[in-house]
Structures are given as C-alpha cells and as structure tokens.
XYZ file of C-alpha atoms in Angstrom:
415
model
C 36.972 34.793 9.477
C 36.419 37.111 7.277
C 35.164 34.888 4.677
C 33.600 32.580 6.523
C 31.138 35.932 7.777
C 30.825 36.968 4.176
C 30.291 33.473 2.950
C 27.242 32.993 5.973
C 25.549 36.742 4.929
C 25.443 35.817 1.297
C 21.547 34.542 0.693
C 22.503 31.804 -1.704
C 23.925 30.409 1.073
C 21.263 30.212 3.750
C 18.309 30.839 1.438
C 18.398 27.670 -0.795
C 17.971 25.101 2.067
C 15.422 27.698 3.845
C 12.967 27.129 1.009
C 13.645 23.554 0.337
C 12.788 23.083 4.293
C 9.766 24.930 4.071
C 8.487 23.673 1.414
C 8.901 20.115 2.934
C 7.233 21.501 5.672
C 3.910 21.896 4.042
C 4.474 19.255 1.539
C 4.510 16.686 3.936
C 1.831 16.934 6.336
C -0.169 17.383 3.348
C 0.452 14.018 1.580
C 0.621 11.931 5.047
C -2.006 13.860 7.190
C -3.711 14.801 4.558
C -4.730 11.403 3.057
C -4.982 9.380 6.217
C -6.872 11.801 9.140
C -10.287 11.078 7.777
C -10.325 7.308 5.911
C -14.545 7.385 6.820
C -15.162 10.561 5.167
C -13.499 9.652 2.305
C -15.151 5.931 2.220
C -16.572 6.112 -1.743
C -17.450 2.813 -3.542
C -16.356 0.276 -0.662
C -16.828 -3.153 -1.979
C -19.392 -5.445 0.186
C -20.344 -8.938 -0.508
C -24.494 -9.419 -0.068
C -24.737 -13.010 0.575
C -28.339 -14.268 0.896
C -27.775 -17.981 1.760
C -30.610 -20.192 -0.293
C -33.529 -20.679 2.845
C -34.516 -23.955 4.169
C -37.820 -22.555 4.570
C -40.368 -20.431 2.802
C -42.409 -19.569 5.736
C -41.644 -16.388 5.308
C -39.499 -13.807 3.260
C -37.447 -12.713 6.605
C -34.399 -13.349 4.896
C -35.207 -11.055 1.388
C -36.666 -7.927 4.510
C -33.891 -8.306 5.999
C -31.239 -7.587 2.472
C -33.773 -4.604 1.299
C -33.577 -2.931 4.789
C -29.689 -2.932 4.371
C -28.874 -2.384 1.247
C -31.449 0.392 1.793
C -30.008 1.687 5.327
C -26.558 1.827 4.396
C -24.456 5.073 2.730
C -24.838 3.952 -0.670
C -21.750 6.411 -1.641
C -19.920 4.786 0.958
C -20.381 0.998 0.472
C -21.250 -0.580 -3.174
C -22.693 -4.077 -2.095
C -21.904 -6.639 -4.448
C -24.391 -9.980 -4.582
C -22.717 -13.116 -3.864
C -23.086 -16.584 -3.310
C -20.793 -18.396 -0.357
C -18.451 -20.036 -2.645
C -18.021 -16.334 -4.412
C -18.079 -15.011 -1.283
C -14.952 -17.168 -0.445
C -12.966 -16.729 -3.203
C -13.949 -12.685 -3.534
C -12.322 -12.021 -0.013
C -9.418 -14.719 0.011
C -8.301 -13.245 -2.926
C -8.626 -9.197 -1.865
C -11.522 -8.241 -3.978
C -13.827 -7.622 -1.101
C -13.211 -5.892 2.177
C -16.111 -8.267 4.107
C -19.856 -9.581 3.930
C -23.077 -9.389 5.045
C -24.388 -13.205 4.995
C -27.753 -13.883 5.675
C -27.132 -18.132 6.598
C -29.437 -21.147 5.188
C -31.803 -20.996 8.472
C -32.838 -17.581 8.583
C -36.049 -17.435 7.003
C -36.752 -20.644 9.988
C -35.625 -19.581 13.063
C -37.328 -16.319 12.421
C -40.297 -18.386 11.868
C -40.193 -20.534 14.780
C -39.944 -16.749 16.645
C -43.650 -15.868 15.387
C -45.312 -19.420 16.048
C -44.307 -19.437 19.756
C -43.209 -23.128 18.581
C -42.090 -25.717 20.728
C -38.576 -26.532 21.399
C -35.063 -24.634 21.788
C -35.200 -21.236 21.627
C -35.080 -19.160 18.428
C -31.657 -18.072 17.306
C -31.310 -16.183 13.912
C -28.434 -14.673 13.190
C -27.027 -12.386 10.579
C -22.989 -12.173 10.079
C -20.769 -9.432 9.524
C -18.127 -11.546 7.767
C -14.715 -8.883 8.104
C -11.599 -9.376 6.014
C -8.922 -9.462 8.164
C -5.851 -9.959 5.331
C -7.028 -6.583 4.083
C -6.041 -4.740 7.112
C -6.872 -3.812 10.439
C -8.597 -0.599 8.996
C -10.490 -1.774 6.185
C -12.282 -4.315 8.774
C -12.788 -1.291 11.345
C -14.447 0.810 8.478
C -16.446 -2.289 7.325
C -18.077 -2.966 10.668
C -18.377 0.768 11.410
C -20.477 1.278 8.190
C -22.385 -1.721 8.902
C -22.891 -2.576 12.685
C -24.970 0.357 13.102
C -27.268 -0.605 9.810
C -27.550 -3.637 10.841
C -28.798 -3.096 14.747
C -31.093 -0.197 13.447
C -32.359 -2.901 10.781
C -32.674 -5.462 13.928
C -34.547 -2.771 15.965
C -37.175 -1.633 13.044
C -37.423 -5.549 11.698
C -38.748 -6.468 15.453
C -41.285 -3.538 15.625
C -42.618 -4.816 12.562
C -42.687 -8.288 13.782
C -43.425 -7.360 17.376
C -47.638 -6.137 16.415
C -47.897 -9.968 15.059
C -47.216 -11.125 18.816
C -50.231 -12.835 20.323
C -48.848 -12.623 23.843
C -45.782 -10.204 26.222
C -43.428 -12.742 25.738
C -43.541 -13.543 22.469
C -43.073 -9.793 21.901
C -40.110 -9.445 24.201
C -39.062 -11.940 21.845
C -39.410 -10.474 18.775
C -37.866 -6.671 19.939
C -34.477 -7.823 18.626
C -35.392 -10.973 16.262
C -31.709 -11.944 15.254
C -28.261 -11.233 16.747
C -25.371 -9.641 14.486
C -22.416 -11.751 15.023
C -18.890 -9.918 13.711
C -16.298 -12.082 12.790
C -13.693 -13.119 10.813
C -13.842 -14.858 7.632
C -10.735 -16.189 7.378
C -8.763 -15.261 10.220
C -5.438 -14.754 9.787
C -1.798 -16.602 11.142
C -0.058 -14.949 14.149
C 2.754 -12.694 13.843
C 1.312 -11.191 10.603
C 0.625 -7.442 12.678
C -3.151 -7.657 12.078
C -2.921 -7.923 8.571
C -0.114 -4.729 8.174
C 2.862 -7.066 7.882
C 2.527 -6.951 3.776
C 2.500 -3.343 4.059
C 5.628 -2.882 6.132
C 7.301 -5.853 4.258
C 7.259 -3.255 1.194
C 8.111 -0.235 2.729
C 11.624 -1.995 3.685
C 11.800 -3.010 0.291
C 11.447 0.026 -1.258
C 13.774 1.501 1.483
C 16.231 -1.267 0.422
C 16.035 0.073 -2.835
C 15.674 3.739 -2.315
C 18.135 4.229 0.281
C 20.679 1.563 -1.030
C 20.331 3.736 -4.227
C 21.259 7.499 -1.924
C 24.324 5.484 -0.382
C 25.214 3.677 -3.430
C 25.384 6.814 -5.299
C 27.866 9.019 -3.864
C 30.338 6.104 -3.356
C 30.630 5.009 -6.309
C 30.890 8.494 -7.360
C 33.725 8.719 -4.791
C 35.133 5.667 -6.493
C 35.528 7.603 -9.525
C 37.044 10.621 -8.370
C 34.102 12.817 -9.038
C 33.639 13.600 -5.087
C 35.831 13.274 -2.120
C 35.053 10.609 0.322
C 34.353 11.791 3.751
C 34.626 9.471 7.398
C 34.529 11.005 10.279
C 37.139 14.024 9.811
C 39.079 11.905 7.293
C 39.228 12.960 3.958
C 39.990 11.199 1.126
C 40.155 12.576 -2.476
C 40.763 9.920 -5.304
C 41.591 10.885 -8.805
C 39.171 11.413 -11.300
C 38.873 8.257 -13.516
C 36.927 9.714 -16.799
C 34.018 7.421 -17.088
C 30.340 8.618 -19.653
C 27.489 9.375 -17.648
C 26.215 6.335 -19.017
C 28.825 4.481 -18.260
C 28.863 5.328 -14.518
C 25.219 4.701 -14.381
C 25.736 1.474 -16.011
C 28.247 0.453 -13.115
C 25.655 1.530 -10.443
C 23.014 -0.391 -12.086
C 25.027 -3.682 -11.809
C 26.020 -3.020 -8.401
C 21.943 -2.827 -7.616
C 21.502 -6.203 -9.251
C 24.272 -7.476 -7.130
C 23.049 -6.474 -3.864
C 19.263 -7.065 -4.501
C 19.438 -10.579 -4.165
C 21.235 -10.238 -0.558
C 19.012 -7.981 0.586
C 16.054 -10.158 -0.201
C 17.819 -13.239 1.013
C 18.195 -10.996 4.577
C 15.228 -9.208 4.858
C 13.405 -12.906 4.831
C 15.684 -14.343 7.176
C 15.301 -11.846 9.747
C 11.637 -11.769 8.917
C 10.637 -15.266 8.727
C 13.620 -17.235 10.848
C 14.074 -14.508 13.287
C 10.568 -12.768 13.806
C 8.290 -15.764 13.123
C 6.420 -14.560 10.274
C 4.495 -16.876 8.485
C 5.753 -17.062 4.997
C 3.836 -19.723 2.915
C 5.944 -19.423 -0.649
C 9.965 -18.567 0.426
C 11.026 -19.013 -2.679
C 8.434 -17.345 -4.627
C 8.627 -14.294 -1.873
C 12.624 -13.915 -2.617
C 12.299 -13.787 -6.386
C 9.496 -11.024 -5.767
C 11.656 -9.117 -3.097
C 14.611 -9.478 -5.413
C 12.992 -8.297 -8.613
C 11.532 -5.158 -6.412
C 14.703 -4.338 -4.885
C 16.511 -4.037 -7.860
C 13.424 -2.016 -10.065
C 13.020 0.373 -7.065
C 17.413 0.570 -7.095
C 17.088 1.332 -10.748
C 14.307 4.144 -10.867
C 15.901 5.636 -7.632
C 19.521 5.659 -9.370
C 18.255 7.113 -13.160
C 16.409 9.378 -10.897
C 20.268 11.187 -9.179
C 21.480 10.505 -12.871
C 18.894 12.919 -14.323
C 18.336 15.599 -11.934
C 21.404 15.417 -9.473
C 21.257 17.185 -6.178
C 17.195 17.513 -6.381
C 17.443 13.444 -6.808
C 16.913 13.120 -3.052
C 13.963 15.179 -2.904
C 12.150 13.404 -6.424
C 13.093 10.012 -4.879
C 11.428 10.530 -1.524
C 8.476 12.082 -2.907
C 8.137 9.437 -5.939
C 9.030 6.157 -3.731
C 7.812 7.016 -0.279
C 5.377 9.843 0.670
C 2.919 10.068 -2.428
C 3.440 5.788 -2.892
C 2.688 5.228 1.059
C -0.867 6.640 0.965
C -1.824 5.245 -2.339
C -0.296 1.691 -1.759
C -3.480 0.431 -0.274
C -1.377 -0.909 2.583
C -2.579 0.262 5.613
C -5.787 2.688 4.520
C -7.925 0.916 1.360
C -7.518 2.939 -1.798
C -11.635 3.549 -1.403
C -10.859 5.308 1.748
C -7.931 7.743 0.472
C -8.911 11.538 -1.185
C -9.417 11.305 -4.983
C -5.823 12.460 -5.507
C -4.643 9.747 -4.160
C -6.629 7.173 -5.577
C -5.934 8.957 -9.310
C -1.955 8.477 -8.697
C -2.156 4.922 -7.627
C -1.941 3.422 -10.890
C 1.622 5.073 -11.302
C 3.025 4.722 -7.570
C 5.449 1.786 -7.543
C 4.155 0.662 -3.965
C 0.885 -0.099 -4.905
C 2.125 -3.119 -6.349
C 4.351 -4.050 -4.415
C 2.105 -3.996 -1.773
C -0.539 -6.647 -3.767
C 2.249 -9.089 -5.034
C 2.942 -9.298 -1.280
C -0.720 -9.416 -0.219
C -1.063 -12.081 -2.837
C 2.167 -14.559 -1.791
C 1.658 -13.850 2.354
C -2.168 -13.775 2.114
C -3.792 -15.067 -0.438
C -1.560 -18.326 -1.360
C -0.814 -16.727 -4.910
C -4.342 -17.548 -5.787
C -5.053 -16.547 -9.459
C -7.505 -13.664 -8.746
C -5.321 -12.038 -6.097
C -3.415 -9.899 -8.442
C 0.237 -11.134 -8.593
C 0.660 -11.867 -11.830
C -0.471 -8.188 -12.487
C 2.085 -7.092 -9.589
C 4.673 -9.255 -11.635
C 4.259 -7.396 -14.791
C 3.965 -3.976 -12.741
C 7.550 -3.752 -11.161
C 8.856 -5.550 -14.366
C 7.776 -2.309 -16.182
C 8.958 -0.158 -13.360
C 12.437 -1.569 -13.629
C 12.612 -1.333 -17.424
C 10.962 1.851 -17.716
C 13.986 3.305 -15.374
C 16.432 1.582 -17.229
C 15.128 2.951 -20.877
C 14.722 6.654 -19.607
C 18.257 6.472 -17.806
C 19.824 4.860 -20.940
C 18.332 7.685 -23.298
C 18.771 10.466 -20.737
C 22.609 9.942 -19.898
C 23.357 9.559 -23.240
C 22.096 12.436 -24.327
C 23.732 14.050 -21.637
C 27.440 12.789 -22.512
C 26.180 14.685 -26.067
C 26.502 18.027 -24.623
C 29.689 19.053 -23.411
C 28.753 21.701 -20.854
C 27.452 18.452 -19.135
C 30.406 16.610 -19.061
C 31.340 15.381 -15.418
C 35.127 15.805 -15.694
C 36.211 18.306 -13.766
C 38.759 19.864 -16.159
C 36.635 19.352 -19.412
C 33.854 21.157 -16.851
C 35.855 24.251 -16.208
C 36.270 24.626 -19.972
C 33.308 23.874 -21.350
C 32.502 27.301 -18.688
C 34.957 29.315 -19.683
C-alpha cells in the first residue's frame, strides 16, 4: 500500500499524462473548430464559371449588363469568376475545377427584349441560372449560392429600375421591376445514396482509419509476438519470450502484415459500402486498387511513424493522419474556405488526396482533368516515402546499442 501511495504522489506519475491531456485539449478544438466555424469568412479565391451563352438577338446588350453588374456586385476576394463557354463549363465542374456557374442562356438578350416592346404573345421569361456543383459538397454549393443569390436579386432589382423609366405604360413597368428570375439548380445532380456529395469524404476517413488504426493494433501485437511486451485480455496475462529480431527487421514484418491485410480491408469496406449500403460505385475495380494502395501507404507511414518515435507514435499519427489532414482534405469544407494554415499544409496532408482520387472514381468517372492520376502518384509517394525514412531510421537505430530492443542487451547497454 505503501508503494502504491508513494508510486501515485510521485509527479512523473500523474504529471506526464496531465500535460499530454491538456495539451490535446487546446490542440484540438483549435485544428477542428478552428478551421471549420467560419468557412464564409474565410471564402478567398472561390472559383466561379461566368458563362455568357452566345445571344440569339442583338436587340439589346441585356445579357453583357447583366455579367458587368455581377462580376461587379460580388466580393471579388471571395469569388474569382472564371469566363467560360457551356462545353467548358461542363467539363470545368464534372471534373472538380469549379464549385458552380453563373450562365446567362442563348435567349436572354430576347426575352428581355420582348419585356420593353410590350410585344405580342407569351409572356416574357428571362432567366439567369445559378448552376451549383453538387459532387463538390453540400457546403461548397451552400457558399456558392450564398455569395451569389443575393448579387444576383440586388442585380435583378437595380437592372429593372433601369429598365423600368423606359416603360411607356403601369404594366409594362410592373413588368420590368424584376426583369428575369434566378433559377438555382443543379448542374449535374448527383446519384442517391452518395450523402449529398460527402460520401467521398467519409469513404477516406475509413480508409485512413483502416490504415491508421490497423497500424496502433497491429503494432503492439506483433510486438507481443516477439516477446518485447506482454499480451494483455481481459485479466489474462500472457508473457512470451523475447525472440531477438533488428528494429528493422520487426518493422519489416509489420510492413508485410499491412500489405496483407490492405487488400481485405478494401475488398470489405466496398462490400459493405456498395452491396450493403447501396452506394453507387461506377469503377469497382478501379476503386479497390485505389483503397488498397491507400490502405497500405497510410499502414506504412502510421507504422515507421511508432518505429521512430515510440510511445509519442500515437499522438504524431493522430495529428499527421486525422486532425490537421481532415480540415485540409477538401472533403467536406473547400480548401478556399479553410484559414491560410490550412490551405498551406494541404499539399503535405495524405487525405487531401485521397479524398480527390475518390472524388475522381465516385464522381467524376475518372475523367482526365479530375485529378486521379495526380492522386495516384500522391499516395504512391506517401507509401514510399514511409518506407525509405523507416528503412534508414531503424537501421540506424540497430547502430546504436543503447537502442537495442532486447531487454537484457537494454539493461547493459544502461549500466
């Protein structure tokens, strides 16, 4: 009892894990809350298509008014329009470039004509579209059509006044108060069971869990394998003995037991997704060679990472893989709409990605400009570069014999 008291009261005991929690404390409402409470405030160089569909008439320039006044009206640090034709347009947002459109159609420049003549006929109906991007997320089409919905009713309300002192009679300038409607819909809408566009994003999250996590349990059994730590169920106890294996050597044996189980989990995760949950996948096979390939590179970084630092491993993993590569995957909140910091780490966040490669296959039908071939190359590197740096850092480890992991070779290398 004694000990036990003493043990308690000593601050290396209790102090350690007090720190480590606090620190997580503010750590991670600053990463999660921190880059995701204000997306609109942080809106900086949003990409917009500006699509001014050639006119069938030139009765007027209703349809060139009507582009100034928004391009004009809108938060230029916000939104960067980008001028498009429809075919651009259509190959700009089904392959993720663009996060929606303003299209001004073919018979704009007419019907707003046929408004000022008092012609004839059917009544007038311009319209201008708000053309959202639905594959890009439920977010990224809120903060499109909350940037521009506003610009383009104010532009509606000021175009009309302008119009309305041409009217010759009440009517016709009842008419022209609102001269075209704003119609908001979707370009491309998407398939059911696809979560409004976030399925990609939490499609990656459990493969990076697959990897991450499969690399914390993977870890200390095989290391229980070896001897080097007791195995622990329930209140059985199991202590093996020590079977003198290199660092590298050990991390070698993890490694292959990754690539074993990556293909598995791939070949799962789909079938629950896709046979069990309905979700539309369009490429299965190209899908489970990507979800294989991620699994594993995301296993290997998360196992050099325990190699190399050990008991912090944990900490570096979660940090690396999840918080700081959550915000900057461009999953859920567009990279545009994220603080700088985030934005600035994104090229170096294995989620990011990830997260494209899976936009581009579930999406975008793997089309050439969606970036999967870049998302290819990406977790290729990622999986290499943790395989180098754990090759090179275990070796030198098994160098130095004060780092030796056998536990008799340990206690002398102390004394």
């Amino acid at each position: 009892m004694k000990v036990t008291h003493r043990f308690a009261r000593h601050p290396g005991t209790w102090l350690p894990p007090l720190v480590v929690m606090f620190v997580l404390a503010i750590a991670l409402p600053a990463v999660y809350l921190g880059g995701t409470l204000d997306p609109a405030g942080n809106l900086k160089d949003f990409p917009i298509a500006m699509v001014v569909e050639p006119q069938t008439s030139s009765a007027n320039n209703a349809a060139d008014q009507v582009r100034t006044a928004v391009e004009a009206a809108a938060n230029h640090d916000a939104i960067t329009f980008v001028p498009m034709t429809v075919d651009e347009e259509k190959e700009q947002m089904g392959s993720g470039k663009i996060f929606g459109a303003v299209r001004i159609p073919a018979n704009f420049n007419a019907e707003i004509a046929r408004l000022t003549t008092d012609s004839a006929g059917p009544p007038a109906h311009a319209v201008l579209h708000l053309d959202t991007a639905p594959a890009s997320g439920a977010l990224s089409s809120g903060l499109f059509t909350g940037q521009l919905a506003p610009v383009a009713a104010a532009v509606n309300a000021q175009f009309g006044k302008t119009l309305a002192t041409k009217a010759t009679t009440v009517s016709a300038a009842t008419a022209l108060a609102s001269p075209f409607t704003v119609a908001t819909a979707p370009l491309v809408p998407l398939a059911a069971h696809t979560g409004l566009g976030t399925s990609v994003f939490y499609y990656a999250i459990v493969l990076v869990l697959l990897g991450f996590v499969g690399a914390s349990a993977m870890h200390p059994i095989i290391d229980s394998a070896i001897g080097f730590l007791p195995s622990e169920m329930g209140p059985k106890v199991r202590r093996r003995g020590y079977t003198h294996l290199s660092r590298l050597h050990t991390l070698l044996i993890k490694w292959s037991v990754m690539l074993l189980a990556a293909p598995l989990c791939a070949a799962g995760l789909q079938f629950v997704a896709g046979t069990l949950l309905d979700m539309p996948i369009p490429s299965p096979l190209q899908l489970f060679l990507f979800s294989t390939t991620t699994i594993a590179a995301v296993g290997i970084g998360a196992l050099t990472v325990f190699a190399m630092f050990g008991s912090l491993g944990p900490l570096i993993n979660m940090f690396f893989f999840i918080a700081l590569a959550m915000i900057s995957s461009a999953g859920t909140i567009p990279l545009e709409a994220t603080p700088a910091f985030f934005r600035a780490i994104a090229d170096i966040e294995p989620m990011r990605p990830i997260v494209t490669g899976l936009r581009s296959i579930l999406y975008y039908d793997s089309a050439p400009l969606s970036g999967l071939e870049t998302a290819w190359v990406d977790v290729a590197i990622i999986g290499a570069a943790g395989a180098l740096i754990g090759a090179v850092a275990t070796s030198l480890f098994d160098r130095v014999p004060a780092f030796t992991r056998h536990p008799e070779l340990a206690g002398k290398a102390l004394a």
